[in-house]
Amino acid sequence: MTEVAIDLYHGLASTCSKKVRLCLYEKGIAFKSHLLDLQKFEQHQPDYLKLNPNGVVPTLVHHGRPVIESSIIIEYLDDEFPDVPLKPKDSYGRAAMRLWTKYSDEVAYKAVYAPTWHKLRHRAAEGLSEDARNDTLSRVPSAERRERWARMAEGGYSERELEEAYDKMKACLDRAEATLATAPWLAGETYSLADIAMIPFIDRIRNLRPDFLPEGSYTHLLDWYRRLSSRAAFKKAFQFTDDPRAKELPNL
């Protein structure tokens, strides 16, 4: 591993954190881990909000400067540490890659967000109890996220909201399958940031709703998943243990 001045503030189960960890391990970049307990709202503590005013993970700090938003972070890492390149060499391939990183942020993330938090909502019960709720919600910087957590305090997401998320999950699977029927990797002939951006969400869909991926369906997607999950970096990133706190936090 290359010795560099990198700190990573991240969540163990966070799909966006897994995206960044996978990129770091693929490139062999050493980093200091700062795991946050997201269900205990550590991402809304004042010290963390100084690094990331949005109050979300991950945040990468390189030479004292924070970089936020997972898809931006992985491109930053590829620019800063080009020895193991993870972008296609041609302009068209890079454009295809960026369509997938954009899709991971705008569609895939929304597909898994509600079902993930619905599953983990019991761990947030203390912070959303009647006594602590106002204090917890007052520290959430985004009005949209405050509304989400208020709904969580009232019992979680509705069946309608979960069904909408499941429809988005199926759309993600269908789009990836169609692309992988034409090329071995999402952006073409080479493994790239497109695959790194999407695999955490496909993995989360597989873990939350294995019935959406029965054996014999999505043959190209499942082959891609097997090839990617067999990489050494995948295990390190997704079954992350390089931080003592990993033992006390939930993973999915």
Coordinates of C-alpha atoms in Angstrom, one line a residue:
M1 CA 0.0 0.0 0.0
T2 CA 1.2 3.5 -0.9
E3 CA 1.7 5.7 2.2
V4 CA -0.3 8.9 1.7
A5 CA -1.9 11.5 3.9
I6 CA -5.5 10.4 3.6
D7 CA -8.2 10.2 6.1
L8 CA -11.6 8.6 5.3
Y9 CA -14.7 9.4 7.3
H10 CA -17.2 6.7 6.4
G11 CA -20.0 4.3 7.4
L12 CA -19.6 0.6 7.5
A13 CA -22.9 -0.3 5.7
S14 CA -23.0 2.9 3.7
T15 CA -23.1 2.1 -0.1
C16 CA -21.4 5.3 -1.0
S17 CA -18.6 4.6 1.6
K18 CA -18.2 1.1 0.0
K19 CA -17.8 2.8 -3.3
V20 CA -14.9 4.9 -2.1
R21 CA -13.3 2.1 0.0
L22 CA -13.3 -0.2 -3.1
C23 CA -11.6 2.5 -5.2
L24 CA -8.9 3.0 -2.5
Y25 CA -8.2 -0.7 -2.2
E26 CA -8.1 -1.2 -6.0
K27 CA -5.5 1.5 -6.3
G28 CA -3.5 0.3 -3.2
I29 CA -3.9 3.6 -1.4
A30 CA -3.4 3.6 2.4
F31 CA -5.8 5.6 4.5
K32 CA -6.7 6.2 8.1
S33 CA -10.2 5.1 8.8
H34 CA -12.7 7.1 10.9
L35 CA -15.9 5.0 11.0
L36 CA -19.0 6.8 12.1
D37 CA -22.1 5.3 13.6
L38 CA -24.7 6.6 11.3
Q39 CA -27.7 5.3 13.3
K40 CA -26.3 7.2 16.3
F41 CA -26.2 10.4 14.1
E42 CA -22.4 10.9 14.5
Q43 CA -22.4 12.4 10.9
H44 CA -24.3 15.4 12.4
Q45 CA -21.8 16.2 15.1
P46 CA -20.3 19.7 14.9
D47 CA -16.8 18.6 14.2
Y48 CA -17.9 16.4 11.3
L49 CA -20.1 19.1 9.8
K50 CA -17.0 21.3 9.6
L51 CA -15.6 18.8 7.1
N52 CA -18.9 18.0 5.4
P53 CA -21.7 20.6 5.8
N54 CA -24.1 18.1 4.2
G55 CA -23.8 15.8 7.2
V56 CA -23.4 12.6 5.0
V57 CA -20.7 10.1 4.4
P58 CA -18.1 9.6 3.0
T59 CA -15.7 12.4 3.3
L60 CA -12.1 12.1 2.1
V61 CA -9.5 14.4 3.6
H62 CA -6.2 14.6 1.6
H63 CA -3.4 16.8 2.9
G64 CA -5.9 18.5 5.2
R65 CA -8.5 19.3 2.5
P66 CA -11.9 17.6 2.5
V67 CA -13.4 16.1 -0.7
I68 CA -17.1 15.2 -0.5
E69 CA -19.6 13.2 -2.6
S70 CA -18.6 9.7 -3.4
S71 CA -18.6 9.9 -7.2
I72 CA -16.5 13.0 -7.1
I73 CA -14.1 11.4 -4.6
I74 CA -13.4 8.4 -6.8
E75 CA -12.6 10.6 -9.8
Y76 CA -10.4 12.7 -7.5
L77 CA -8.5 9.6 -6.4
D78 CA -8.1 8.4 -10.0
D79 CA -6.7 11.9 -10.9
E80 CA -4.4 12.1 -7.9
F81 CA -3.1 8.5 -8.0
P82 CA -3.0 7.5 -11.7
D83 CA -0.6 4.5 -11.3
V84 CA -3.6 2.1 -11.3
P85 CA -5.9 3.9 -13.8
L86 CA -9.6 3.3 -13.4
K87 CA -11.0 5.4 -16.3
P88 CA -11.4 4.2 -19.9
K89 CA -8.6 5.6 -22.1
D90 CA -11.0 6.9 -24.8
S91 CA -13.4 9.9 -24.5
Y92 CA -16.4 7.8 -25.4
G93 CA -15.6 5.3 -22.7
R94 CA -15.1 8.0 -20.1
A95 CA -18.5 9.5 -21.1
A96 CA -20.2 6.1 -20.6
M97 CA -18.4 5.8 -17.3
R98 CA -19.7 9.2 -16.1
L99 CA -23.3 8.3 -17.1
W100 CA -23.0 5.3 -14.7
T101 CA -21.5 7.3 -11.9
K102 CA -24.3 9.9 -12.4
Y103 CA -26.9 7.0 -12.5
S104 CA -25.5 5.6 -9.3
D105 CA -26.0 8.9 -7.5
E106 CA -29.4 9.8 -8.9
V107 CA -31.2 6.5 -9.3
A108 CA -29.4 3.6 -7.6
Y109 CA -28.9 5.5 -4.4
K110 CA -32.6 6.3 -4.2
A111 CA -33.5 2.7 -5.0
V112 CA -31.7 1.4 -1.8
Y113 CA -32.0 4.3 0.6
A114 CA -35.4 3.7 2.1
P115 CA -35.2 -0.1 2.3
T116 CA -31.8 0.1 3.9
W117 CA -32.8 2.6 6.6
H118 CA -36.1 0.8 7.1
K119 CA -34.1 -2.3 8.0
L120 CA -31.7 -0.5 10.3
R121 CA -34.3 1.8 11.9
H122 CA -34.3 0.0 15.3
R123 CA -30.7 1.1 15.9
A124 CA -31.8 4.8 15.6
A125 CA -34.6 4.4 18.1
E126 CA -32.8 6.1 21.0
G127 CA -31.9 9.2 19.0
L128 CA -35.5 9.4 17.6
S129 CA -37.2 8.8 20.9
E130 CA -39.7 11.5 22.0
D131 CA -37.2 13.0 24.5
A132 CA -34.3 13.2 22.0
R133 CA -36.1 13.7 18.7
N134 CA -36.0 17.5 18.6
D135 CA -32.3 17.7 19.4
T136 CA -31.5 15.0 16.8
L137 CA -33.5 16.6 14.1
S138 CA -32.1 20.1 14.8
R139 CA -28.6 18.9 13.9
V140 CA -29.6 17.5 10.5
P141 CA -28.5 20.2 8.0
S142 CA -30.9 19.2 5.1
A143 CA -34.6 19.9 5.3
E144 CA -35.2 16.9 3.1
R145 CA -33.3 14.6 5.5
R146 CA -35.0 16.1 8.5
E147 CA -38.3 15.1 7.0
R148 CA -37.0 11.6 6.3
W149 CA -35.9 11.1 9.9
A150 CA -39.1 12.6 11.2
R151 CA -41.0 9.9 9.2
M152 CA -38.6 7.3 10.6
A153 CA -39.4 8.4 14.1
E154 CA -43.1 7.8 13.3
G155 CA -42.5 4.2 12.3
G156 CA -40.4 4.1 9.2
Y157 CA -41.2 4.2 5.5
S158 CA -44.7 3.3 4.2
E159 CA -45.4 0.3 2.0
R160 CA -46.0 2.7 -0.9
E161 CA -42.5 4.2 -0.5
L162 CA -40.9 0.8 -0.2
E163 CA -42.7 -0.4 -3.3
E164 CA -41.5 2.7 -5.2
A165 CA -37.9 1.9 -4.1
Y166 CA -38.3 -1.8 -5.2
D167 CA -39.4 -0.5 -8.7
K168 CA -36.2 1.5 -8.9
M169 CA -34.2 -1.5 -7.8
K170 CA -35.6 -3.5 -10.7
A171 CA -34.9 -0.7 -13.1
C172 CA -31.3 -0.7 -12.0
L173 CA -31.0 -4.4 -12.6
D174 CA -32.6 -4.2 -16.0
R175 CA -30.4 -1.3 -17.1
A176 CA -27.2 -3.0 -15.9
E177 CA -28.2 -6.3 -17.5
A178 CA -28.9 -4.6 -20.9
T179 CA -25.5 -2.9 -20.9
L180 CA -23.5 -6.0 -19.8
A181 CA -25.1 -8.0 -22.6
T182 CA -23.0 -5.9 -24.9
A183 CA -19.7 -5.6 -23.1
P184 CA -17.9 -7.2 -20.1
W185 CA -17.9 -4.1 -18.0
L186 CA -20.3 -1.2 -17.6
A187 CA -18.2 1.3 -19.5
G188 CA -17.0 -1.1 -22.2
E189 CA -14.0 -3.4 -22.4
T190 CA -12.2 -2.4 -19.2
Y191 CA -13.0 -2.4 -15.5
S192 CA -13.6 1.2 -14.4
L193 CA -15.1 3.6 -12.0
A194 CA -18.5 2.8 -13.6
D195 CA -18.3 -0.7 -12.1
I196 CA -17.0 0.6 -8.8
A197 CA -19.8 3.2 -8.6
M198 CA -22.6 0.6 -9.3
I199 CA -21.5 -2.5 -7.5
P200 CA -22.4 -1.3 -3.9
F201 CA -26.0 -0.8 -5.1
I202 CA -26.3 -4.1 -6.9
D203 CA -24.8 -5.8 -3.9
R204 CA -27.3 -4.0 -1.6
I205 CA -30.3 -5.0 -3.8
R206 CA -29.0 -8.6 -3.8
N207 CA -28.8 -8.5 0.0
L208 CA -32.1 -6.8 0.6
R209 CA -34.2 -8.6 -2.1
P210 CA -32.4 -11.8 -3.2
D211 CA -35.7 -12.8 -4.8
F212 CA -35.1 -10.1 -7.5
L213 CA -32.0 -12.0 -8.7
P214 CA -33.0 -15.7 -8.9
E215 CA -30.5 -18.0 -10.4
G216 CA -31.1 -18.2 -14.2
S217 CA -32.1 -14.5 -14.5
Y218 CA -29.9 -11.5 -15.2
T219 CA -27.2 -13.9 -16.5
H220 CA -24.9 -11.1 -17.7
L221 CA -25.3 -9.1 -14.5
L222 CA -24.7 -12.1 -12.2
D223 CA -21.6 -13.0 -14.2
W224 CA -20.3 -9.4 -13.7
Y225 CA -21.1 -9.6 -10.0
R226 CA -19.2 -12.9 -9.6
R227 CA -16.2 -11.5 -11.4
L228 CA -16.2 -8.3 -9.4
S229 CA -16.9 -9.8 -6.0
S230 CA -14.0 -12.3 -6.5
R231 CA -11.5 -9.4 -6.6
A232 CA -9.4 -9.0 -3.5
A233 CA -10.3 -5.3 -3.1
F234 CA -14.0 -6.2 -3.0
K235 CA -13.7 -8.3 0.2
K236 CA -11.6 -5.6 1.9
A237 CA -14.0 -2.9 1.0
F238 CA -17.3 -4.7 1.6
Q239 CA -16.3 -6.8 4.6
F240 CA -14.3 -4.0 6.0
T241 CA -12.3 -4.8 9.2
D242 CA -9.4 -2.3 9.0
D243 CA -10.9 -0.3 11.9
P244 CA -11.6 -1.6 15.5
R245 CA -15.1 0.0 15.4
A246 CA -16.1 -2.3 12.5
K247 CA -16.9 -5.0 15.1
E248 CA -19.6 -2.9 16.8
L249 CA -21.4 -1.6 13.7
P250 CA -24.0 -3.2 11.4
N251 CA -23.2 -4.1 7.9
L252 CA -25.4 -5.1 5.0

